[in-house]
Amino acid sequence: MFRSRVKLVLSRFVQAIPTLFGVIVVTFILTRALPGDPAVYFAGPAADAKSIEQVRVALGLDKSLPEQFVRYVGDLVTGDLGDSISTGQPVVSDIASRLPASLELTLFALIISLAIAIPLGILAATRPGTWVDHLCRLVVTAGVSLPVFFTGLALVYVFYYQLGISPAPLGRLDFVHFAPPAVTGFFVIDALLDTDLDTALAALSQLLLPAITLALFTLAPIARMTRAAMLQVLSSDFVRTARAAGLTRSRVLFTYAFRNALLPVITTLGMVFSFMLGANVLVEKVFAWPGIGSYAVEALVVSDYAAVQGFVLAMAVLFVTLNTLIDIAYTVIDPRVGLDG
Amino acid sequence: MSTLLEIDRLSVDFKTRNGTVHAVRDVSFTLKKGETLGIVGESGSGKSVTSYALMRILDAAGFISGGKAEFSGIDLKTATERAMRDLRGREMSMIFQNPRAALNPIRKVGHQIEDVLIQHVEAVHADAKEKAIDVLRQVRINNPEERYHSYPFELSGGMCQRIVIALALACKPQLMIADEPTTGLDVTTQKAVMDLVAELTRERDMATILITHDLGLAAAYCQHLIVMKDGEVVESAPSRELFTAPKHAYTRKLIRATPHGAGTIRDLLPEDVVRPAEPERSKAAGAAAPILKVENLVKEYPMKSKTAGWFGKSAEEEEVFRAVGGISFEIGAGESVGLVGESGCGKSTTSSMVMRLLDSTSGSIMFEGVDIGATPAGSFAASPLRPRLQMVFQDPTDCLNPRFTARRSISDPIQAHGQGALGAGNQRQGRGARGAGRAAGASAGPLSAPAFGRAEGPRRHRAGDLRRSGSAGTGRADRRPRRFGTGGGAQPARRSEGAAGYELSLRIP
Amino acid sequence: MIRRSLSAMAVPADAAAIRGSSRNTLKHIGYVLRSNPMTMGAFILFVLFVIAAVLGPSLVPYDPLKSDPAAALQAPSAAHWFGTDDLGRDVFSRVVVATRLDLFIALSAVAISFLLGSVIGSLSGYYGGWTDRITGRFIDTIMAFPLFVLAMGIVAALGNSVVNIIYATAIVNLPFYARMSRAEVNVRREAGFVLAAKLSGNSDLRILATQIFPNALPPMMVQISLNLGWAILNAAGLSFIGLGVRPPTPEWGIMVAEGARFIVSGEWWLAIFPGAVLMLAVFTFNMLGDGLRDIVDPRQRT
């Protein structure tokens, strides 16, 4: 049994390979679908016909599409995503240096959102018709309607301009503090590791507003699914059996109902991540957060295509990885996975 | 013997969005230690609700609205939730229909039994496993040590029901309520499960309430029977008396509907209806050439070998699953043939192939001398023989398009076939169907009031009945039992009451 | 008149059935609207948005593009309900006029993805096999991207224009419709009424079109309504980061982006009003979808 589980977990990784391949094909198509002649574009505005031709050969654009694709995959394998026009750096190093900021924001938001949404969903399902249920309903319907950039700005207006309890929405740290020595790349954790409480608090206060903005957005789908799954499980036959066997309410609720209800919630997390990584871009722009999202937005404005494509690919790889992790979590929790096909 | 359970004029109500529903009204009975009581009735008669009310596991909307319910002196109506929790599982327990769904799908069955044992302090963590295995052994589960680690989906339906019984009996309660314990199990398993329940409850001198829609089953296992209809008790009597001298018309109907040696489908008609004359048996049956002749019919499904390599063909071994293995039979004019077997034996597959809904792997299907098996199922729709092979399905709600009116459901096939394609005998059927269609259109109206609606159960049922009685009425059914050779999975038929609307129709039970 | 009575005589049952069904439907919708004030409110808002989209430019008090430096950055007042922006344009007029463009983008994108998605999904759900595997792979690949990020990538590659925003939104929405129609068709593929229709000599495509797909439509309608909200958000998000719509065209996302600069100095009305209206529009479609779900299937209430 244990062995077959391990095998299943490994097979989840294998299953991600064709998806990754699909992702690479799509990003390749996106690079070749650039408006106009990519060679003209990459040669820069001052280029003459000769230098354009040089660029064309250098980029391999004179070859057939399959050959270009092989070359593209080869570049990817060696970590070459091209150079960014705006920063002059390789796109890979740009993204690598900015990724921790995005991850810190996303993970922190996810934790906030899970910590609120799951208890809210459970309470709403176990106390239908009460104020918790109505609150949950409100959060669920209002939450999915909130444009993140709007909530972000509204929060900034209230907490920075009106109340003055939030720092200016300008990045990960104000100018008084210096970035802590990089260990994890997460400022709050790194500052704590450095036992620099002051910087940790400063980083946290910068992080709080964008993370809440992002969490508000993802709260709704998680709470909605938790509530629905709990309601469904609570009316299922096996919960009735557990009640008929005289098990305590907490045992029925957690060992029997919640663990089963968790499965659809985990599945929803895939969709939540998709929304979250997208919303991340908008939140980073609102709060001038120096992550890969705002990098991509800056690149888009100046038509820095290599950077944009690098960003799309990085996000897709991140998302595929997260989905694989979700699949694995599911495999570990549900013994039925993988046996019926 | 002392009275264990005393129910007096018990009523249960449900609060719904459309007001209060009286699910159970004035039900009374008593049960002594060691007694067996059967509560019989169709779905919606309130029999399950009664038992849930006794266990106090009704939905939030349901509550006991009147009467008395006492279990060894404890008032079940007013007992605290904590007191009820101690009663449940320990003093009174319950087993359910659909045993696989009744077990937590992601928890090992052994742990589920342990939960109950520990809850009622029959075991502590240290000896829980040992005791759980012991309980498994008591319900005659082979290899209980191994089964302890199984998940419900790894066990058969019958095995799951044994686990549910083990859960219910783990703490040696005095009363067990069995709610349709055999529904959804195969016939052979049903008997084993019921015998086990009977034996275990007798051994422990427990009182049992068996809730079932199957009067025959209840009569076989219970001393006393209660018949319920629309939330009320219509008759209550010792089993033998109820069968020999039923007082209520509904009981008589139930008894007639219970399968017995000489029963016919006509027993299901209401008592006061004028019965049509028995259809004449075809004199020439068997003598003339058979209408349908099936020879060596085989259906195999390819199964992907689990050892298949990444890139397909390299390590692929073709394994096949044989759904139907070389079956042969024939049906003469005016005959009906029954195809009997457990679920999964291949009877549905066989009929789908005969009906040309499914391609066969090999074998021939001769219909009136034409090899219809040669026409692929995909293009048989255009065959002139299409209207002459028809079928009545299992679930009437499933075989009517929920978005069609009764009229359209009936008129569509007539238009699709065109009158020309129908044989002389079938035109009558067509007219009958149209008549029925008009009636349905006028009385039932659209199947679903809202254009998008789906939740119009009763009306759809009515339409379904219409359709079925329409085909049975004009059908020519012959009750001559007939044997046929089988090469594979399907069991030989004994007898059947075929509903033959068209020249040949198979009914899938 | 005569003709009408003739035809009424010819098909009495049919006409009665149709009358009965549409009357019942209206009655049921009326019941749902009355018993659920939220849906009622959403319905009223929906009508208002439609009016704004159709008649917007002729209703507004000011030219949405005309700047007036003398009246720049005025707070909301009787003259300027939503205040004025940094160029002195009336925010209210701009917000109302923007309705048409925002709804147009969302509606066209959803229409494209509904049509394409339901055809792809129905075929793969009905035929299974290779059709299913190829489309499944295609859909999975789209779903392997965070959808908004893919939309960014597509707009970046195809070029920065409104039409490409529509295409991008349509492509990222496609999987929802394809998956949904596939699932809805798949569960009904072996249903009794489908087999019965086969037995009465209907071809596969006919069965798919007349028997199965109409049954899959109601849940798809709910999906469309919920999806419209998401499509509006998506399009506004893209223009917020500077894609698609170019200034000075009034559009909610771009107005929020332009107003964002002034939030930190306290001129909140520039960003908050278009943002709030955008939120209201999304909310309207979500509530409408929930209400529609109640009409379609009362049991699915969650």
mmCIF file of C-alpha atoms in Angstrom, chain C:
data_model
loop_
_atom_site.group_PDB
_atom_site.id
_atom_site.type_symbol
_atom_site.label_atom_id
_atom_site.label_comp_id
_atom_site.label_asym_id
_atom_site.label_seq_id
_atom_site.Cartn_x
_atom_site.Cartn_y
_atom_site.Cartn_z
ATOM 1 C CA MET C 1 -57.482 36.681 -37.094
ATOM 2 C CA ILE C 2 -58.985 33.834 -39.042
ATOM 3 C CA ARG C 3 -55.619 32.343 -39.671
ATOM 4 C CA ARG C 4 -54.776 32.476 -36.041
ATOM 5 C CA SER C 5 -57.925 30.659 -34.983
ATOM 6 C CA LEU C 6 -57.332 28.048 -37.659
ATOM 7 C CA SER C 7 -53.856 27.291 -36.511
ATOM 8 C CA ALA C 8 -55.079 27.267 -32.959
ATOM 9 C CA MET C 9 -57.583 24.614 -33.901
ATOM 10 C CA ALA C 10 -55.039 22.579 -35.733
ATOM 11 C CA VAL C 11 -52.695 22.204 -32.793
ATOM 12 C CA PRO C 12 -54.737 22.742 -29.687
ATOM 13 C CA ALA C 13 -52.674 20.564 -27.425
ATOM 14 C CA ASP C 14 -49.399 22.021 -28.580
ATOM 15 C CA ALA C 15 -50.479 25.607 -28.268
ATOM 16 C CA ALA C 16 -51.891 24.995 -24.834
ATOM 17 C CA ALA C 17 -48.706 23.286 -23.788
ATOM 18 C CA ILE C 18 -46.531 26.107 -25.061
ATOM 19 C CA ARG C 19 -48.726 28.761 -23.505
ATOM 20 C CA GLY C 20 -48.782 26.835 -20.289
ATOM 21 C CA SER C 21 -45.043 26.357 -20.259
ATOM 22 C CA SER C 22 -44.108 29.962 -20.952
ATOM 23 C CA ARG C 23 -46.684 31.185 -18.465
ATOM 24 C CA ASN C 24 -45.349 28.809 -15.862
ATOM 25 C CA THR C 25 -41.795 29.863 -16.595
ATOM 26 C CA LEU C 26 -42.653 33.516 -16.182
ATOM 27 C CA LYS C 27 -44.539 32.701 -13.026
ATOM 28 C CA HIS C 28 -41.574 30.790 -11.679
ATOM 29 C CA ILE C 29 -39.136 33.571 -12.575
ATOM 30 C CA GLY C 30 -41.469 36.030 -10.925
ATOM 31 C CA TYR C 31 -41.563 33.855 -7.849
ATOM 32 C CA VAL C 32 -37.769 33.603 -7.688
ATOM 33 C CA LEU C 33 -37.355 37.350 -8.152
ATOM 34 C CA ARG C 34 -39.917 38.136 -5.483
ATOM 35 C CA SER C 35 -38.638 35.645 -2.944
ATOM 36 C CA ASN C 36 -35.047 36.709 -3.465
ATOM 37 C CA PRO C 37 -34.600 40.473 -3.170
ATOM 38 C CA MET C 38 -30.884 40.179 -4.061
ATOM 39 C CA THR C 39 -31.737 38.730 -7.452
ATOM 40 C CA MET C 40 -34.392 41.371 -7.907
ATOM 41 C CA GLY C 41 -31.855 44.087 -7.107
ATOM 42 C CA ALA C 42 -29.353 42.538 -9.491
ATOM 43 C CA PHE C 43 -31.980 42.431 -12.203
ATOM 44 C CA ILE C 44 -32.765 46.134 -11.757
ATOM 45 C CA LEU C 45 -29.042 46.985 -11.820
ATOM 46 C CA PHE C 46 -28.639 44.886 -14.934
ATOM 47 C CA VAL C 47 -31.366 46.890 -16.676
ATOM 48 C CA LEU C 48 -29.643 50.126 -15.609
ATOM 49 C CA PHE C 49 -26.318 48.936 -16.998
ATOM 50 C CA VAL C 50 -27.951 47.993 -20.276
ATOM 51 C CA ILE C 51 -29.551 51.435 -20.496
ATOM 52 C CA ALA C 52 -26.188 53.060 -19.746
ATOM 53 C CA ALA C 53 -24.507 50.938 -22.388
ATOM 54 C CA VAL C 54 -27.080 51.678 -25.082
ATOM 55 C CA LEU C 55 -27.924 55.296 -24.379
ATOM 56 C CA GLY C 56 -24.905 56.320 -22.273
ATOM 57 C CA PRO C 57 -23.315 58.991 -24.532
ATOM 58 C CA SER C 58 -26.616 60.795 -25.035
ATOM 59 C CA LEU C 59 -27.516 60.754 -21.356
ATOM 60 C CA VAL C 60 -24.406 62.207 -19.784
ATOM 61 C CA PRO C 61 -24.169 65.875 -18.778
ATOM 62 C CA TYR C 62 -20.620 66.499 -20.113
ATOM 63 C CA ASP C 63 -18.496 65.430 -23.034
ATOM 64 C CA PRO C 64 -16.391 62.613 -21.554
ATOM 65 C CA LEU C 65 -13.341 63.617 -23.598
ATOM 66 C CA LYS C 66 -13.446 67.398 -23.207
ATOM 67 C CA SER C 67 -10.850 68.661 -20.778
ATOM 68 C CA ASP C 68 -11.232 71.838 -18.791
ATOM 69 C CA PRO C 69 -8.034 72.837 -16.955
ATOM 70 C CA ALA C 70 -9.918 75.398 -14.919
ATOM 71 C CA ALA C 71 -12.066 72.662 -13.360
ATOM 72 C CA ALA C 72 -9.304 70.107 -12.707
ATOM 73 C CA LEU C 73 -9.418 67.793 -9.676
ATOM 74 C CA GLN C 74 -12.678 69.049 -8.262
ATOM 75 C CA ALA C 75 -14.270 66.972 -5.508
ATOM 76 C CA PRO C 76 -17.757 65.549 -6.119
ATOM 77 C CA SER C 77 -20.367 68.295 -6.174
ATOM 78 C CA ALA C 78 -23.813 69.012 -7.572
ATOM 79 C CA ALA C 79 -22.263 70.057 -10.866
ATOM 80 C CA HIS C 80 -19.861 67.123 -11.039
ATOM 81 C CA TRP C 81 -21.422 64.182 -9.204
ATOM 82 C CA PHE C 82 -18.270 62.100 -9.286
ATOM 83 C CA GLY C 83 -15.904 65.095 -9.356
ATOM 84 C CA THR C 84 -13.430 65.890 -12.129
ATOM 85 C CA ASP C 85 -10.091 64.389 -13.062
ATOM 86 C CA ASP C 86 -6.696 66.036 -13.442
ATOM 87 C CA LEU C 87 -7.649 67.328 -16.893
ATOM 88 C CA GLY C 88 -10.972 68.652 -15.645
ATOM 89 C CA ARG C 89 -13.052 65.947 -17.348
ATOM 90 C CA ASP C 90 -16.290 64.944 -15.667
ATOM 91 C CA VAL C 91 -15.741 61.579 -13.988
ATOM 92 C CA PHE C 92 -19.437 60.719 -13.932
ATOM 93 C CA SER C 93 -19.810 61.195 -17.673
ATOM 94 C CA ARG C 94 -16.716 59.145 -18.316
ATOM 95 C CA VAL C 95 -17.892 56.326 -16.045
ATOM 96 C CA VAL C 96 -21.304 56.138 -17.736
ATOM 97 C CA VAL C 97 -19.917 56.267 -21.247
ATOM 98 C CA ALA C 98 -17.354 53.577 -20.413
ATOM 99 C CA THR C 99 -20.184 51.069 -19.744
ATOM 100 C CA ARG C 100 -20.675 50.360 -23.435
ATOM 101 C CA LEU C 101 -17.042 49.524 -24.110
ATOM 102 C CA ASP C 102 -16.608 47.391 -21.001
ATOM 103 C CA LEU C 103 -19.782 45.402 -21.590
ATOM 104 C CA PHE C 104 -18.994 45.070 -25.273
ATOM 105 C CA ILE C 105 -15.571 43.554 -24.553
ATOM 106 C CA ALA C 106 -16.960 41.147 -21.978
ATOM 107 C CA LEU C 107 -20.009 40.111 -24.012
ATOM 108 C CA SER C 108 -18.075 39.472 -27.227
ATOM 109 C CA ALA C 109 -15.399 37.517 -25.390
ATOM 110 C CA VAL C 110 -17.958 35.370 -23.582
ATOM 111 C CA ALA C 111 -19.966 34.834 -26.771
ATOM 112 C CA ILE C 112 -16.888 33.606 -28.619
ATOM 113 C CA SER C 113 -15.785 31.288 -25.849
ATOM 114 C CA PHE C 114 -19.319 29.971 -25.322
ATOM 115 C CA LEU C 115 -19.798 29.124 -28.988
ATOM 116 C CA LEU C 116 -16.374 27.589 -29.522
ATOM 117 C CA GLY C 117 -16.212 25.970 -26.124
ATOM 118 C CA SER C 118 -19.592 24.315 -26.244
ATOM 119 C CA VAL C 119 -18.986 22.903 -29.723
ATOM 120 C CA ILE C 120 -15.577 21.539 -28.760
ATOM 121 C CA GLY C 121 -16.831 20.252 -25.414
ATOM 122 C CA SER C 122 -19.995 18.646 -26.756
ATOM 123 C CA LEU C 123 -18.180 16.816 -29.509
ATOM 124 C CA SER C 124 -15.464 15.503 -27.233
ATOM 125 C CA GLY C 125 -17.994 14.598 -24.559
ATOM 126 C CA TYR C 126 -20.164 12.704 -27.013
ATOM 127 C CA TYR C 127 -17.596 10.963 -29.143
ATOM 128 C CA GLY C 128 -14.877 10.453 -26.554
ATOM 129 C CA GLY C 129 -11.759 8.684 -27.850
ATOM 130 C CA TRP C 130 -9.288 10.670 -29.913
ATOM 131 C CA THR C 131 -11.449 13.764 -30.245
ATOM 132 C CA ASP C 132 -11.653 13.900 -26.502
ATOM 133 C CA ARG C 133 -7.967 13.300 -25.938
ATOM 134 C CA ILE C 134 -6.803 15.984 -28.353
ATOM 135 C CA THR C 135 -9.209 18.635 -27.132
ATOM 136 C CA GLY C 136 -8.518 17.602 -23.557
ATOM 137 C CA ARG C 137 -4.795 18.160 -24.079
ATOM 138 C CA PHE C 138 -5.466 21.524 -25.707
ATOM 139 C CA ILE C 139 -7.719 22.629 -22.843
ATOM 140 C CA ASP C 140 -5.249 21.371 -20.231
ATOM 141 C CA THR C 141 -2.485 23.394 -21.839
ATOM 142 C CA ILE C 142 -4.533 26.577 -21.624
ATOM 143 C CA MET C 143 -5.387 25.754 -18.030
ATOM 144 C CA ALA C 144 -1.711 25.217 -17.224
ATOM 145 C CA PHE C 145 -1.260 28.985 -17.277
ATOM 146 C CA PRO C 146 -2.575 31.337 -14.655
ATOM 147 C CA LEU C 147 -5.376 32.704 -16.800
ATOM 148 C CA PHE C 148 -4.766 36.405 -16.369
ATOM 149 C CA VAL C 149 -1.071 35.896 -17.065
ATOM 150 C CA LEU C 150 -1.867 34.016 -20.259
ATOM 151 C CA ALA C 151 -4.193 36.816 -21.297
ATOM 152 C CA MET C 152 -1.311 39.256 -20.729
ATOM 153 C CA GLY C 153 0.974 37.094 -22.835
ATOM 154 C CA ILE C 154 -1.551 36.803 -25.648
ATOM 155 C CA VAL C 155 -2.206 40.533 -25.792
ATOM 156 C CA ALA C 156 1.516 41.216 -25.685
ATOM 157 C CA ALA C 157 2.087 38.833 -28.584
ATOM 158 C CA LEU C 158 -0.926 39.704 -30.752
ATOM 159 C CA GLY C 159 -0.560 43.411 -30.232
ATOM 160 C CA ASN C 160 -2.000 45.944 -27.926
ATOM 161 C CA SER C 161 -5.573 46.523 -29.101
ATOM 162 C CA VAL C 162 -9.162 46.189 -27.924
ATOM 163 C CA VAL C 163 -9.888 43.363 -30.370
ATOM 164 C CA ASN C 164 -6.937 41.405 -29.020
ATOM 165 C CA ILE C 165 -8.190 41.927 -25.478
ATOM 166 C CA ILE C 166 -11.430 40.299 -26.596
ATOM 167 C CA TYR C 167 -9.575 37.375 -28.179
ATOM 168 C CA ALA C 168 -7.365 36.908 -25.148
ATOM 169 C CA THR C 169 -10.321 36.943 -22.765
ATOM 170 C CA ALA C 170 -12.184 34.526 -25.026
ATOM 171 C CA ILE C 171 -9.265 32.089 -25.140
ATOM 172 C CA VAL C 172 -8.731 32.032 -21.397
ATOM 173 C CA ASN C 173 -12.479 31.506 -20.843
ATOM 174 C CA LEU C 174 -12.766 28.745 -23.404
ATOM 175 C CA PRO C 175 -11.794 25.905 -21.046
ATOM 176 C CA PHE C 176 -14.705 26.604 -18.694
ATOM 177 C CA TYR C 177 -17.288 26.165 -21.417
ATOM 178 C CA ALA C 178 -15.505 23.261 -23.049
ATOM 179 C CA ARG C 179 -15.171 21.377 -19.782
ATOM 180 C CA MET C 180 -18.671 22.130 -18.684
ATOM 181 C CA SER C 181 -20.377 21.128 -21.902
ATOM 182 C CA ARG C 182 -18.165 18.070 -22.099
ATOM 183 C CA ALA C 183 -19.226 16.972 -18.633
ATOM 184 C CA GLU C 184 -22.881 17.776 -19.207
ATOM 185 C CA VAL C 185 -22.929 15.905 -22.496
ATOM 186 C CA ASN C 186 -20.904 13.030 -21.150
ATOM 187 C CA VAL C 187 -23.284 12.221 -18.281
ATOM 188 C CA ARG C 188 -26.186 12.151 -20.685
ATOM 189 C CA ARG C 189 -24.474 10.200 -23.430
ATOM 190 C CA GLU C 190 -25.729 6.899 -22.050
ATOM 191 C CA ALA C 191 -28.959 8.221 -20.559
ATOM 192 C CA GLY C 192 -32.102 6.236 -21.216
ATOM 193 C CA PHE C 193 -33.684 8.953 -23.288
ATOM 194 C CA VAL C 194 -30.646 9.113 -25.540
ATOM 195 C CA LEU C 195 -30.761 5.371 -26.124
ATOM 196 C CA ALA C 196 -34.488 5.691 -26.722
ATOM 197 C CA ALA C 197 -33.836 8.412 -29.277
ATOM 198 C CA LYS C 198 -31.295 6.160 -30.983
ATOM 199 C CA LEU C 199 -33.854 3.394 -31.081
ATOM 200 C CA SER C 200 -36.245 5.750 -32.801
ATOM 201 C CA GLY C 201 -33.726 6.241 -35.563
ATOM 202 C CA ASN C 202 -32.040 9.559 -34.806
ATOM 203 C CA SER C 203 -28.519 10.130 -36.009
ATOM 204 C CA ASP C 204 -25.743 10.933 -33.545
ATOM 205 C CA LEU C 205 -25.429 14.604 -34.436
ATOM 206 C CA ARG C 206 -29.189 15.047 -34.321
ATOM 207 C CA ILE C 207 -29.333 13.469 -30.882
ATOM 208 C CA LEU C 208 -26.505 15.682 -29.706
ATOM 209 C CA ALA C 209 -28.230 18.793 -31.002
ATOM 210 C CA THR C 210 -31.856 18.107 -30.126
ATOM 211 C CA GLN C 211 -31.754 15.763 -27.160
ATOM 212 C CA ILE C 212 -28.532 16.290 -25.223
ATOM 213 C CA PHE C 213 -27.394 19.846 -25.753
ATOM 214 C CA PRO C 214 -30.674 21.531 -24.740
ATOM 215 C CA ASN C 215 -30.349 19.726 -21.425
ATOM 216 C CA ALA C 216 -26.836 21.063 -20.984
ATOM 217 C CA LEU C 217 -27.917 24.632 -21.709
ATOM 218 C CA PRO C 218 -29.381 25.700 -18.351
ATOM 219 C CA PRO C 219 -26.179 25.151 -16.368
ATOM 220 C CA MET C 220 -24.273 26.814 -19.204
ATOM 221 C CA MET C 221 -26.504 29.871 -18.906
ATOM 222 C CA VAL C 222 -25.564 30.154 -15.257
ATOM 223 C CA GLN C 223 -21.935 29.838 -16.242
ATOM 224 C CA ILE C 224 -22.309 32.581 -18.842
ATOM 225 C CA SER C 225 -23.721 34.987 -16.318
ATOM 226 C CA LEU C 226 -21.030 34.255 -13.736
ATOM 227 C CA ASN C 227 -18.411 34.366 -16.453
ATOM 228 C CA LEU C 228 -19.487 37.755 -17.747
ATOM 229 C CA GLY C 229 -18.543 39.223 -14.399
ATOM 230 C CA TRP C 230 -15.167 37.591 -14.598
ATOM 231 C CA ALA C 231 -14.646 38.731 -18.185
ATOM 232 C CA ILE C 232 -15.343 42.338 -17.184
ATOM 233 C CA LEU C 233 -12.806 42.022 -14.356
ATOM 234 C CA ASN C 234 -10.283 40.472 -16.699
ATOM 235 C CA ALA C 235 -10.634 43.157 -19.353
ATOM 236 C CA ALA C 236 -10.522 45.952 -16.801
ATOM 237 C CA GLY C 237 -7.459 44.348 -15.211
ATOM 238 C CA LEU C 238 -5.697 44.254 -18.568
ATOM 239 C CA SER C 239 -6.401 47.895 -19.260
ATOM 240 C CA PHE C 240 -5.405 48.752 -15.711
ATOM 241 C CA ILE C 241 -1.887 47.558 -16.472
ATOM 242 C CA GLY C 242 -1.891 49.498 -19.713
ATOM 243 C CA LEU C 243 -3.045 46.956 -22.268
ATOM 244 C CA GLY C 244 -5.796 47.275 -24.817
ATOM 245 C CA VAL C 245 -7.704 50.472 -24.400
ATOM 246 C CA ARG C 246 -5.628 53.639 -24.817
ATOM 247 C CA PRO C 247 -6.273 56.923 -23.092
ATOM 248 C CA PRO C 248 -8.197 59.143 -23.382
ATOM 249 C CA THR C 249 -10.900 56.561 -24.199
ATOM 250 C CA PRO C 250 -13.088 56.222 -21.116
ATOM 251 C CA GLU C 251 -12.856 52.699 -19.703
ATOM 252 C CA TRP C 252 -13.185 51.655 -16.072
ATOM 253 C CA GLY C 253 -9.864 49.858 -15.695
ATOM 254 C CA ILE C 254 -7.825 52.618 -17.271
ATOM 255 C CA MET C 255 -9.680 55.252 -15.266
ATOM 256 C CA VAL C 256 -8.773 53.467 -12.046
ATOM 257 C CA ALA C 257 -5.158 53.234 -13.227
ATOM 258 C CA GLU C 258 -5.068 56.954 -14.023
ATOM 259 C CA GLY C 259 -6.732 57.832 -10.756
ATOM 260 C CA ALA C 260 -4.401 55.631 -8.715
ATOM 261 C CA ARG C 261 -1.714 58.311 -8.745
ATOM 262 C CA PHE C 262 -4.024 60.673 -6.885
ATOM 263 C CA ILE C 263 -5.097 58.282 -4.138
ATOM 264 C CA VAL C 264 -2.036 58.995 -2.009
ATOM 265 C CA SER C 265 -2.731 62.702 -2.189
ATOM 266 C CA GLY C 266 -6.356 62.292 -1.202
ATOM 267 C CA GLU C 267 -8.175 62.780 -4.542
ATOM 268 C CA TRP C 268 -9.986 59.501 -4.121
ATOM 269 C CA TRP C 269 -12.889 60.081 -6.500
ATOM 270 C CA LEU C 270 -10.799 59.622 -9.617
ATOM 271 C CA ALA C 271 -10.164 55.957 -8.914
ATOM 272 C CA ILE C 272 -12.894 54.983 -6.481
ATOM 273 C CA PHE C 273 -15.935 55.830 -8.634
ATOM 274 C CA PRO C 274 -14.948 53.912 -11.756
ATOM 275 C CA GLY C 275 -13.703 51.095 -9.505
ATOM 276 C CA ALA C 276 -16.947 50.986 -7.577
ATOM 277 C CA VAL C 277 -19.041 50.943 -10.743
ATOM 278 C CA LEU C 278 -16.848 48.194 -12.136
ATOM 279 C CA MET C 279 -17.359 46.241 -8.929
ATOM 280 C CA LEU C 280 -21.080 46.841 -9.114
ATOM 281 C CA ALA C 281 -21.199 45.536 -12.678
ATOM 282 C CA VAL C 282 -19.331 42.355 -11.752
ATOM 283 C CA PHE C 283 -21.501 41.969 -8.671
ATOM 284 C CA THR C 284 -24.630 42.359 -10.792
ATOM 285 C CA PHE C 285 -23.652 39.558 -13.120
ATOM 286 C CA ASN C 286 -22.624 37.294 -10.258
ATOM 287 C CA MET C 287 -25.899 37.845 -8.437
ATOM 288 C CA LEU C 288 -27.796 37.357 -11.653
ATOM 289 C CA GLY C 289 -25.962 34.096 -12.170
ATOM 290 C CA ASP C 290 -26.858 32.937 -8.688
ATOM 291 C CA GLY C 291 -30.473 33.909 -9.268
ATOM 292 C CA LEU C 292 -30.454 32.117 -12.586
ATOM 293 C CA ARG C 293 -29.122 29.051 -10.818
ATOM 294 C CA ASP C 294 -32.110 29.183 -8.513
ATOM 295 C CA ILE C 295 -34.415 29.361 -11.499
ATOM 296 C CA VAL C 296 -32.612 26.553 -13.299
ATOM 297 C CA ASP C 297 -32.281 24.196 -10.384
ATOM 298 C CA PRO C 298 -33.591 25.070 -6.950
ATOM 299 C CA ARG C 299 -31.734 22.149 -5.425
ATOM 300 C CA GLN C 300 -28.303 23.512 -6.266
ATOM 301 C CA ARG C 301 -28.616 26.426 -3.872
ATOM 302 C CA THR C 302 -25.421 26.845 -1.938
#
